[in-house]
Coordinates of C-alpha atoms and ligand atoms in Angstrom, one line a residue:
X72 CA 23.6 9.1 1.1
X73 CA 26.9 7.8 0.1
X74 CA 29.6 9.0 -2.3
X75 CA 30.3 12.6 -3.1
X76 CA 31.6 12.9 -6.6
X77 CA 33.0 16.4 -7.2
X78 CA 30.9 17.2 -10.2
X79 CA 27.3 17.9 -9.3
X80 CA 26.1 19.3 -12.6
X81 CA 26.6 18.2 -16.1
X82 CA 26.4 21.2 -18.4
X83 CA 23.0 22.7 -19.1
X84 CA 20.4 24.6 -17.2
X85 CA 19.0 23.3 -13.8
X86 CA 16.1 20.9 -14.4
X87 CA 13.6 20.1 -11.6
X88 CA 11.1 17.3 -11.9
X89 CA 8.3 17.0 -9.4
X90 CA 6.4 13.9 -8.5
X91 CA 5.0 12.1 -5.4
X92 CA 7.2 10.8 -2.6
X93 CA 6.7 7.0 -2.3
X94 CA 9.5 6.5 0.2
X95 CA 11.1 9.4 2.0
X96 CA 14.8 10.0 1.9
X97 CA 17.6 11.6 -0.1
X98 CA 20.0 10.2 -2.7
X99 CA 22.8 11.8 -4.7
X100 CA 24.2 9.8 -7.5
X101 CA 24.4 9.1 -11.3
X102 CA 21.3 8.2 -13.1
X103 CA 20.9 4.6 -14.3
X104 CA 18.2 3.8 -16.8
X105 CA 17.3 0.2 -16.1
X106 CA 14.8 -0.4 -18.9
X107 CA 17.3 0.2 -21.7
X108 CA 18.7 -2.3 -24.2
X109 CA 16.3 -5.2 -24.4
X110 CA 17.6 -7.8 -26.8
X111 CA 15.4 -9.1 -29.6
X112 CA 14.1 -12.7 -29.6
X113 CA 14.7 -14.7 -32.8
X114 CA 12.0 -17.3 -33.2
X115 CA 12.4 -20.7 -34.9
X116 CA 10.0 -22.0 -37.5
X117 CA 8.6 -24.9 -35.6
X118 CA 5.9 -24.8 -32.9
X119 CA 7.5 -27.8 -31.2
X120 CA 10.8 -25.9 -30.8
X121 CA 9.0 -22.7 -29.7
X122 CA 7.1 -24.7 -27.0
X123 CA 10.4 -26.2 -25.7
X124 CA 12.0 -22.7 -25.8
X125 CA 9.2 -21.1 -23.8
X126 CA 9.1 -23.9 -21.2
X127 CA 12.9 -23.6 -20.8
X128 CA 12.6 -19.9 -20.4
X129 CA 9.9 -20.3 -17.7
X130 CA 12.1 -22.8 -15.9
X131 CA 15.1 -20.4 -16.1
X132 CA 13.0 -17.6 -14.7
X133 CA 11.7 -19.9 -11.9
X134 CA 15.2 -20.9 -11.0
X135 CA 16.3 -17.2 -10.8
X136 CA 13.3 -16.5 -8.5
X137 CA 14.1 -19.4 -6.3
X138 CA 17.6 -18.0 -5.9
X139 CA 16.3 -14.6 -5.0
X140 CA 13.9 -16.2 -2.4
X141 CA 16.8 -17.9 -0.7
X142 CA 18.4 -14.5 0.0
X143 CA 15.1 -12.6 0.9
X144 CA 12.9 -12.7 4.0
X145 CA 9.5 -11.6 5.1
X146 CA 6.9 -10.0 2.9
X147 CA 9.3 -9.7 0.0
X148 CA 9.9 -13.4 0.0
X149 CA 6.2 -14.1 0.1
X150 CA 5.8 -11.9 -3.0
X151 CA 8.5 -13.8 -4.8
X152 CA 6.9 -17.1 -3.8
X153 CA 3.6 -15.8 -5.2
X154 CA 5.4 -15.0 -8.5
X155 CA 7.0 -18.5 -8.5
X156 CA 3.6 -20.1 -7.9
X157 CA 2.1 -18.0 -10.8
X158 CA 4.9 -19.3 -13.1
X159 CA 4.0 -22.8 -12.2
X160 CA 0.3 -22.2 -12.7
X161 CA -1.0 -23.8 -15.9
X162 CA -3.8 -21.3 -16.3
X163 CA -1.2 -18.7 -16.9
X164 CA 1.0 -20.7 -19.2
X165 CA -1.6 -22.8 -21.1
X166 CA -2.9 -19.9 -23.2
X167 CA 0.6 -19.1 -24.3
X168 CA 1.3 -22.7 -25.3
X169 CA -2.0 -22.8 -27.2
X170 CA -1.0 -19.6 -29.1
X171 CA 2.3 -21.3 -30.1
X172 CA 0.3 -24.2 -31.5
X173 CA -1.5 -21.6 -33.7
X174 CA 1.8 -20.4 -35.1
X175 CA 2.8 -17.6 -32.8
X176 CA 6.4 -17.2 -31.7
X177 CA 7.2 -17.9 -28.1
X178 CA 7.8 -14.3 -27.1
X179 CA 4.6 -13.0 -28.8
X180 CA 2.6 -15.9 -27.3
X181 CA 3.9 -15.2 -23.8
X182 CA 3.4 -11.4 -24.1
X183 CA -0.2 -11.8 -25.3
X184 CA -1.1 -14.3 -22.7
X185 CA 0.1 -12.1 -19.9
X186 CA -1.3 -8.9 -21.4
X187 CA -4.8 -10.1 -20.8
X188 CA -4.1 -11.0 -17.2
X189 CA -2.3 -7.7 -16.5
X190 CA -5.0 -5.4 -18.1
X191 CA -7.6 -6.2 -15.5
X192 CA -5.3 -5.0 -12.7
X193 CA -3.3 -2.3 -14.3
X194 CA -5.7 0.7 -13.8
X195 CA -6.0 0.1 -10.0
X196 CA -3.8 1.9 -7.6
X197 CA -4.8 -0.2 -4.6
X198 CA -1.9 -1.9 -2.8
X199 CA -3.1 -5.4 -3.5
X200 CA -4.2 -5.2 -7.1
X201 CA -1.6 -2.9 -8.5
X202 CA 0.9 -5.0 -6.7
X203 CA -0.5 -8.0 -8.5
X204 CA -0.3 -6.2 -11.9
X205 CA 3.3 -5.3 -11.1
X206 CA 4.0 -8.9 -10.2
X207 CA 2.6 -10.1 -13.5
X208 CA 4.5 -7.5 -15.5
X209 CA 7.6 -8.6 -13.6
X210 CA 6.9 -12.3 -14.4
X211 CA 6.4 -11.4 -18.1
X212 CA 9.7 -9.5 -18.2
X213 CA 11.6 -12.2 -16.5
X214 CA 10.5 -14.9 -19.0
X215 CA 11.1 -12.5 -21.9
X216 CA 14.6 -11.9 -20.5
X217 CA 15.2 -15.6 -20.2
X218 CA 14.0 -16.0 -23.8
X219 CA 16.5 -13.5 -25.1
X220 CA 19.1 -14.6 -22.6
X221 CA 19.5 -10.9 -21.7
X222 CA 20.7 -10.7 -18.2
X223 CA 19.7 -7.3 -16.6
X224 CA 22.7 -5.1 -16.1
X225 CA 23.3 -4.1 -12.5
X226 CA 23.1 -0.5 -11.5
X227 CA 26.4 1.1 -10.3
X228 CA 26.6 1.5 -6.5
X229 CA 24.7 4.5 -5.2
X230 CA 22.9 5.2 -8.5
X231 CA 19.5 6.6 -8.9
X232 CA 17.5 4.2 -11.0
X233 CA 15.2 5.8 -13.5
X234 CA 12.5 4.3 -15.7
X235 CA 8.8 4.1 -16.2
X236 CA 8.0 1.6 -13.4
X237 CA 10.3 -0.8 -11.6
X238 CA 9.7 -4.5 -11.1
X239 CA 9.9 -5.9 -7.6
X240 CA 12.6 -8.4 -8.6
X241 CA 14.7 -5.6 -10.0
X242 CA 14.4 -3.8 -6.7
X243 CA 15.4 -7.0 -4.7
X244 CA 18.3 -7.8 -7.0
X245 CA 19.8 -4.3 -6.6
X246 CA 22.5 -3.7 -4.0
X247 CA 21.3 -0.7 -1.9
X248 CA 24.1 -0.8 0.7
X249 CA 25.9 2.0 -1.0
X250 CA 22.8 4.3 -1.1
X251 CA 21.0 5.2 -4.3
X252 CA 17.3 5.7 -5.0
X253 CA 14.5 5.3 -7.5
X254 CA 12.9 8.0 -9.7
X255 CA 10.0 6.9 -11.8
X256 CA 8.1 8.6 -14.6
X257 CA 5.0 6.7 -13.7
X258 CA 4.7 4.1 -10.8
X259 CA 2.6 4.3 -7.7
X260 CA 3.2 5.0 -4.1
X261 CA 0.9 2.1 -3.3
X262 CA 2.9 -0.4 -5.3
X263 CA 4.7 -3.4 -3.9
X264 CA 8.0 -1.8 -4.7
X265 CA 7.0 1.3 -2.9
X266 CA 6.2 -0.7 0.2
X267 CA 9.6 -2.5 -0.1
X268 CA 11.4 0.8 -0.6
X269 CA 9.7 2.2 2.6
X270 CA 10.5 -0.8 4.6
X271 CA 14.2 -0.7 3.5
X272 CA 14.6 3.0 3.6
X273 CA 15.4 3.4 -0.1
X274 CA 14.3 6.9 -1.3
X275 CA 11.7 6.7 -4.1
X276 CA 9.7 9.2 -6.1
X277 CA 6.9 8.3 -8.5
X278 CA 4.9 10.3 -11.1
X279 CA 7.8 12.4 -12.3
X280 CA 6.8 12.4 -16.0
X281 CA 9.2 11.8 -18.8
X282 CA 12.8 12.0 -17.7
X283 CA 15.8 12.8 -19.9
X284 CA 19.1 10.9 -19.9
X285 CA 21.8 12.8 -18.0
X286 CA 25.4 12.0 -17.3
X287 CA 26.1 14.2 -14.2
X288 CA 25.1 13.7 -10.6
X289 CA 21.4 13.9 -9.9
X290 CA 19.8 14.9 -6.6
X291 CA 16.8 13.0 -5.5
X292 CA 14.7 14.6 -2.7
X293 CA 12.2 11.8 -1.9
X294 CA 11.0 13.7 1.1
X295 CA 9.4 16.4 -1.0
X296 CA 9.2 14.4 -4.3
X297 CA 11.7 16.1 -6.6
X298 CA 14.5 15.1 -8.9
X299 CA 17.1 17.8 -9.7
X300 CA 19.5 17.6 -12.7
X301 CA 22.3 20.1 -13.4
X302 CA 21.7 21.6 -9.9
X303 CA 23.2 25.0 -9.3
X304 CA 25.2 25.7 -6.2
X305 CA 22.3 27.2 -4.3
X306 CA 19.9 24.3 -5.0
X307 CA 22.7 21.8 -4.2
X308 CA 23.4 23.5 -0.8
X309 CA 19.7 23.5 0.1
X310 CA 19.6 19.8 -0.9
X311 CA 22.5 18.9 1.4
X312 CA 21.0 20.8 4.3
X313 CA 17.6 19.1 3.9
X314 CA 19.3 15.7 3.6
X315 CA 21.3 16.3 6.8
X316 CA 18.2 17.4 8.7
X317 CA 16.3 14.3 7.5
X318 CA 19.1 12.0 8.6
X319 CA 19.2 13.7 12.0
X320 CA 15.4 13.3 12.4
X321 CA 15.7 9.6 11.4
X322 CA 18.4 9.0 14.0
X323 CA 16.5 10.7 16.7
X324 CA 13.2 8.9 15.8
X325 CA 14.7 5.5 16.7
X326 CA 15.0 6.7 20.3
X327 CA 11.2 7.3 20.4
X328 CA 10.2 3.9 19.0
X329 CA 10.3 2.1 22.4
X330 CA 8.7 4.9 24.4
X331 CA 5.0 5.7 24.7
X332 CA 4.1 8.7 22.5
X333 CA 3.7 11.9 24.4
X334 CA 3.7 15.5 23.1
X335 CA 6.2 18.1 24.3
X336 CA 3.5 19.5 26.6
X337 CA 2.9 16.0 28.1
X338 CA -0.3 14.9 26.3
X339 CA -0.3 11.2 25.7
X340 CA -1.2 10.0 22.1
X341 CA -2.0 6.5 21.1
X342 CA -0.2 5.3 18.1
X343 CA -1.4 2.1 16.4
X344 CA -0.3 0.5 13.1
X345 CA -2.0 -0.2 9.8
X346 CA -1.6 -3.6 8.3
X347 CA -3.0 -5.7 5.4
X348 CA -1.4 -9.1 5.1
X349 CA -1.4 -10.9 8.5
X350 CA 2.3 -11.6 7.7
X351 CA 2.9 -7.8 8.2
X352 CA 2.9 -8.3 11.9
X353 CA 5.9 -10.6 11.9
X354 CA 8.3 -7.6 11.6
X355 CA 6.6 -5.4 14.2
X356 CA 7.3 -5.5 17.9
X357 CA 3.9 -5.2 19.5
X358 CA 5.5 -3.4 22.5
X359 CA 6.3 -0.4 20.1
X360 CA 2.6 0.3 19.3
X361 CA -0.8 0.5 20.9
X362 CA -2.4 -2.1 18.6
X363 CA -3.7 -2.3 15.1
X364 CA -5.8 0.7 14.1
X365 CA -6.6 -0.6 10.6
X366 CA -6.3 -4.1 9.2
X367 CA -7.4 -3.8 5.5
X368 CA -9.0 -7.1 4.4
X369 CA -8.9 -6.6 0.7
X370 CA -5.7 -8.4 0.6
X371 CA -7.5 -11.7 1.3
X372 CA -10.1 -11.0 -1.3
X373 CA -7.5 -10.3 -4.1
X374 CA -5.8 -13.6 -3.9
X375 CA -5.7 -16.0 -6.9
X376 CA -8.2 -18.8 -6.5
X377 CA -11.4 -16.9 -5.8
X378 CA -13.0 -15.3 -2.7
X379 CA -11.7 -16.4 0.6
X380 CA -13.8 -18.9 2.5
X381 CA -14.8 -18.5 6.2
X382 CA -11.9 -20.6 7.6
X383 CA -9.2 -18.8 5.5
X384 CA -10.5 -15.5 6.8
X385 CA -10.9 -16.7 10.4
X386 CA -7.3 -17.9 10.5
X387 CA -6.0 -14.6 9.1
X388 CA -7.9 -12.5 11.7
X389 CA -7.0 -14.9 14.5
X390 CA -3.3 -14.7 13.7
X391 CA -3.3 -10.9 14.1
X392 CA -5.5 -11.0 17.3
X393 CA -3.2 -13.5 18.9
X394 CA -0.1 -11.5 17.9
X395 CA -1.6 -8.4 19.5
X396 CA -2.0 -10.2 22.8
X397 CA -5.0 -8.2 24.1
X398 CA -4.2 -4.9 22.5
X399 CA -7.0 -3.7 20.2
X400 CA -7.1 -4.9 16.6
X401 CA -9.5 -3.0 14.4
X402 CA -10.4 -5.0 11.3
X403 CA -12.2 -3.3 8.5
X404 CA -14.8 -5.2 6.5
X405 CA -13.8 -5.6 2.9
X406 CA -13.4 -2.2 1.0
X407 CA -13.7 -3.7 -2.5
X408 CA -14.9 -1.8 -5.5
X409 CA -13.9 1.6 -6.9
X410 CA -10.1 1.4 -7.4
X411 CA -10.0 -2.1 -5.8
X412 CA -11.6 -4.6 -8.2
X413 CA -12.2 -8.1 -7.0
X414 CA -13.0 -10.6 -9.8
X415 CA -16.3 -12.3 -9.1
X416 CA -17.4 -9.6 -6.6
X417 CA -17.1 -6.1 -7.9
X418 CA -18.9 -4.6 -10.9
X419 CA -17.5 -2.4 -13.7
X420 CA -18.4 1.3 -13.3
X421 CA -17.8 4.6 -15.1
X422 CA -16.9 6.6 -12.0
X423 CA -15.5 4.0 -9.6
X424 CA -14.5 6.2 -6.7
X425 CA -18.2 7.3 -6.4
X426 CA -19.7 3.9 -7.1
X427 CA -20.5 0.6 -5.5
X428 CA -17.5 0.2 -3.1
X429 CA -16.9 -0.6 0.5
X430 CA -20.0 -1.2 2.6
X431 CA -22.3 -0.4 -0.3
X432 CA -21.0 -3.5 -2.2
X433 CA -21.0 -5.7 0.9
X434 CA -24.6 -4.8 1.6
X435 CA -25.4 -5.5 -2.1
X436 CA -23.8 -8.9 -1.8
X437 CA -24.9 -10.2 1.7
X438 CA -24.0 -13.8 0.6
X439 CA -20.3 -12.7 0.5
X440 CA -20.6 -10.3 3.4
X441 CA -22.1 -12.9 5.8
X442 CA -19.0 -15.2 5.3
X443 CA -16.7 -12.4 6.4
X444 CA -19.0 -11.6 9.3
X445 CA -19.0 -15.2 10.6
X446 CA -15.2 -15.3 10.3
X447 CA -14.9 -12.1 12.3
X448 CA -17.4 -13.2 15.0
X449 CA -15.5 -16.5 15.5
X450 CA -12.1 -14.7 15.6
X451 CA -13.4 -12.2 18.2
X452 CA -12.9 -14.8 21.0
X453 CA -9.1 -14.7 20.4
X454 CA -8.3 -11.1 21.4
X455 CA -9.5 -7.6 21.6
X456 CA -11.3 -7.2 18.2
X457 CA -13.1 -4.1 16.9
X458 CA -14.7 -4.1 13.5
X459 CA -15.3 -1.1 11.3
X460 CA -17.2 -0.5 8.1
X461 CA -15.7 1.4 5.2
X462 CA -17.4 4.1 3.0
X463 CA -20.4 4.6 5.3
X464 CA -22.4 7.5 4.0
X465 CA -25.8 7.2 5.6
X466 CA -26.9 5.8 9.0
X467 CA -29.0 3.1 7.4
X468 CA -25.9 1.4 6.1
X469 CA -24.5 1.1 9.6
X470 CA -27.9 -0.2 10.8
X471 CA -28.1 -2.8 8.1
X472 CA -24.5 -4.0 8.6
X473 CA -25.0 -4.2 12.4
X474 CA -28.2 -6.2 11.9
X475 CA -26.3 -8.7 9.7
X476 CA -23.8 -9.1 12.5
X477 CA -26.6 -9.7 15.1
X478 CA -28.2 -12.3 12.8
X479 CA -25.0 -14.2 12.2
X480 CA -24.2 -14.2 15.9
X481 CA -27.6 -15.7 16.6
X482 CA -27.0 -18.4 14.0
X483 CA -23.6 -19.2 15.3
X484 CA -25.1 -19.4 18.9
X485 CA -27.8 -21.8 17.6
X486 CA -25.1 -24.1 16.1
X487 CA -23.1 -23.9 19.3
X488 CA -20.1 -22.2 17.6
X489 CA -17.8 -20.2 19.9
X490 CA -18.0 -16.5 19.0
X491 CA -18.2 -13.0 20.4
X492 CA -19.8 -9.7 19.3
X493 CA -17.0 -7.0 18.8
X494 CA -17.7 -3.3 19.0
X495 CA -18.9 -2.1 15.6
X496 CA -17.5 1.3 14.4
X497 CA -17.3 3.2 11.1
X498 CA -14.8 4.9 8.9
X499 CA -15.3 8.6 8.6
X500 CA -14.2 9.1 5.0
X501 CA -17.3 10.3 3.2
X502 CA -17.9 14.0 3.8
X503 CA -21.6 13.3 4.7
X504 CA -20.5 11.6 7.9
X505 CA -17.9 14.2 8.9
X506 CA -20.4 17.0 8.3
X507 CA -23.2 15.4 10.3
X508 CA -21.5 13.0 12.8
X509 CA -24.5 13.2 15.1
X510 CA -26.5 10.9 12.8
X511 CA -23.9 8.1 13.5
X512 CA -23.8 8.4 17.3
X513 CA -24.8 4.8 17.7
X514 CA -21.5 3.6 16.2
X515 CA -19.1 2.3 18.8
X516 CA -16.2 4.4 17.4
X517 CA -15.1 6.6 14.5
X518 CA -11.9 6.1 12.5
X519 CA -11.1 9.0 10.1
X520 CA -10.0 7.8 6.7
X521 CA -8.1 10.9 5.7
X522 CA -7.1 9.5 2.3
X523 CA -10.6 9.3 1.0
X524 CA -12.0 12.1 3.1
X525 CA -9.4 14.5 1.6
X526 CA -10.0 13.3 -2.0
X527 CA -13.8 13.7 -1.6
X528 CA -13.6 17.1 0.1
X529 CA -11.0 18.5 -2.3
X530 CA -12.4 16.7 -5.4
X531 CA -8.8 15.7 -6.1
X532 CA -8.1 12.0 -6.7
X533 CA -5.7 10.5 -4.3
X534 CA -3.8 8.7 -7.1
X535 CA -3.5 11.6 -9.6
X536 CA -0.1 13.4 -9.6
X537 CA -1.5 16.3 -11.6
X538 CA -3.8 17.3 -8.7
X539 CA -1.5 16.2 -5.8
X540 CA -1.1 19.7 -4.6
X541 CA -4.9 20.0 -4.1
X542 CA -5.1 16.6 -2.3
X543 CA -3.9 18.1 1.0
X544 CA -5.1 17.0 4.4
X545 CA -3.9 20.3 5.9
X546 CA -6.3 22.3 3.7
X547 CA -8.4 24.3 6.2
X548 CA -11.6 22.7 4.9
X549 CA -10.4 19.1 5.6
X550 CA -8.9 20.1 9.0
X551 CA -12.2 21.8 10.0
X552 CA -14.1 18.5 9.4
X553 CA -11.5 16.5 11.2
X554 CA -11.7 18.9 14.2
X555 CA -15.5 18.7 14.1
X556 CA -15.5 14.9 14.3
X557 CA -12.8 14.9 17.1
X558 CA -14.9 17.4 19.1
X559 CA -18.1 15.5 18.5
X560 CA -16.5 12.3 19.6
X561 CA -15.0 13.9 22.7
X562 CA -18.3 15.4 23.7
X563 CA -20.3 12.2 23.2
X564 CA -17.7 9.7 24.5
X565 CA -17.2 8.1 21.1
X566 CA -13.5 7.2 20.5
X567 CA -12.1 8.9 17.4
X568 CA -8.9 7.8 15.7
X569 CA -7.4 8.5 12.3
X570 CA -6.0 5.7 10.0
X571 CA -5.3 7.5 6.7
X572 CA -1.7 8.0 5.6
X573 CA -1.6 11.5 7.1
X574 CA -1.4 10.0 10.6
X575 CA 2.1 8.8 9.8
X576 CA 3.3 12.0 8.1
X577 CA 5.5 14.1 10.4
X578 CA 4.5 17.3 8.6
X579 CA 0.7 16.6 9.1
X580 CA 0.9 15.4 12.7
X581 CA 1.0 18.8 14.4
X582 CA -2.2 19.8 12.5
X583 CA -4.0 16.6 13.4
X584 CA -3.1 17.0 17.1
X585 CA -4.2 20.6 17.0
X586 CA -7.5 19.4 15.5
X587 CA -8.0 17.4 18.7
X588 CA -7.0 13.9 17.6
X589 CA -5.2 11.7 20.2
X590 CA -5.2 8.4 18.4
X591 CA -3.3 7.8 15.1
X592 CA -2.8 4.6 13.2
X593 CA 0.2 4.7 10.9
X594 CA 2.1 2.4 8.5
X595 CA 4.7 0.4 10.4
X596 CA 7.6 2.1 8.5
X597 CA 6.4 5.5 9.8
X598 CA 6.0 4.4 13.5
X599 CA 9.3 5.9 14.8
X600 CA 9.0 9.1 12.8
X601 CA 5.4 9.6 13.9
X602 CA 6.3 9.1 17.6
X603 CA 9.2 11.6 17.2
X604 CA 6.9 14.1 15.5
X605 CA 4.4 13.8 18.3
X606 CA 7.2 14.3 20.9
X607 CA 8.0 17.6 19.2
X608 CA 4.4 18.8 19.0
X609 CA 3.3 21.4 21.5
X610 CA -0.4 20.2 21.9
Ligands
LIG25 C1 -8.5 6.2 4.0 O1 -9.3 6.4 3.1 O2 -7.9 7.1 4.6 C2 -8.2 4.8 4.4 C3 -7.5 4.5 5.5 O3 -8.7 3.8 3.7 P1 -8.1 3.3 2.3 O4 -6.8 4.0 2.1 O5 -7.9 1.8 2.4 O6 -9.1 3.7 1.3
LIG26 MG1 -10.6 4.8 2.4

């Protein structure tokens, strides 16, 4: 936090808004509404002029993106490059140009062309697909801004940006060196911006509902997910104390990053990382973790240009295995479906969380599944690969998937292609598995997916702010299942880890350790804090 203006509250009663923390931290500053004041586009009467205007606006937006790319690195730069490539893609721009030919104005034509693209992705809360919808909304806005020549106004230093949802380019163009934060009426903790905010330590809360304008200093507690306006002195003092404690924990956590994780009572705990894009590993020092506990592969399947071929997948998996240098890398077969639609692969369903997703879909489409299996078998020779299946509910699914692995291994052997058979494990995220783990004793390992396990046990969707309080991994019912799985694994020598978000949550870690877990996989941004929380636990 930076800056301490004297006046905390504007006049009026204290107002508290509650949402979901997307990036933990504290910010104290003026509110800045970044969506206000869009200028109106004035069309010409000629389609030829409109075509020229739209093309010029696309070029202007592309030039601005290129400028941002030059000052950005890593995953964020890749995301901007994706946007730049989309702007150069005729399949995105051609429908807009065709609409102009039919008499539509440039802004209307552009809006409509992008609306169709965006709609397919908008309802998803999955990292990859929501991020893509956000990217498309971002691109749409950038071109509209270029059409109206409305340059976006910069937020004052240390401000808390409020709005419905925030574009990644707006995030990247904002100067966060003086502090500040983000408070969104809607948004998602799985969005690209949320990932950026976590990696840069910018406090962010989503799902706050409608927010009023306010001219005093606002208090954003993005550790617990609240925004406070017109704070009274008691609430303001509490806020300062929590912010100070958080800063202290952050500072101390850095000391733990380079050490192996051990509890206060001396129990060693393995801490691995969760990744998606192979590029994620570039910013992680392998010596600070025990390997990759979960590599989500949906990222590869959500790319423009169709489903990934065997070689594209092989290269992605190999890159991560080589980076890990012999430490285990657990790659999950594609968990498409449900909230993660993949055009050309998934089907439309009324109740997607309970539908054809994960291993169910892979087994329904063996033609696609076999391609991933071959890529994994070939990549296995480059490191310490483990493979796991998502959304397993009955033992037959494991048996069928393992059989496909055996068949593809035989066929690779017959063709003389180098490969190796990795240990095959399962995600424990459907309650049927957690309740009767003995039916799955032939799996090589269990990895508890606490995100889905919690939502299915509590009947509270993981992406619905209205039921966020119910969606709690520390509910005794969820913890009892986790403990039962950990105990079963221990008694039968089946390794058990946990790769849901709870593994990186300092508040949940003591409960998970008490439940008997000794292997957690966390998002890289939480690695230091998770290790620090383990060091303070008494288990
Ligand atoms: C989980 O459900 O906890 C999990 C790790 O899988 P995902 O979040 O990808 O569904
Ligand atoms: Mg899951």
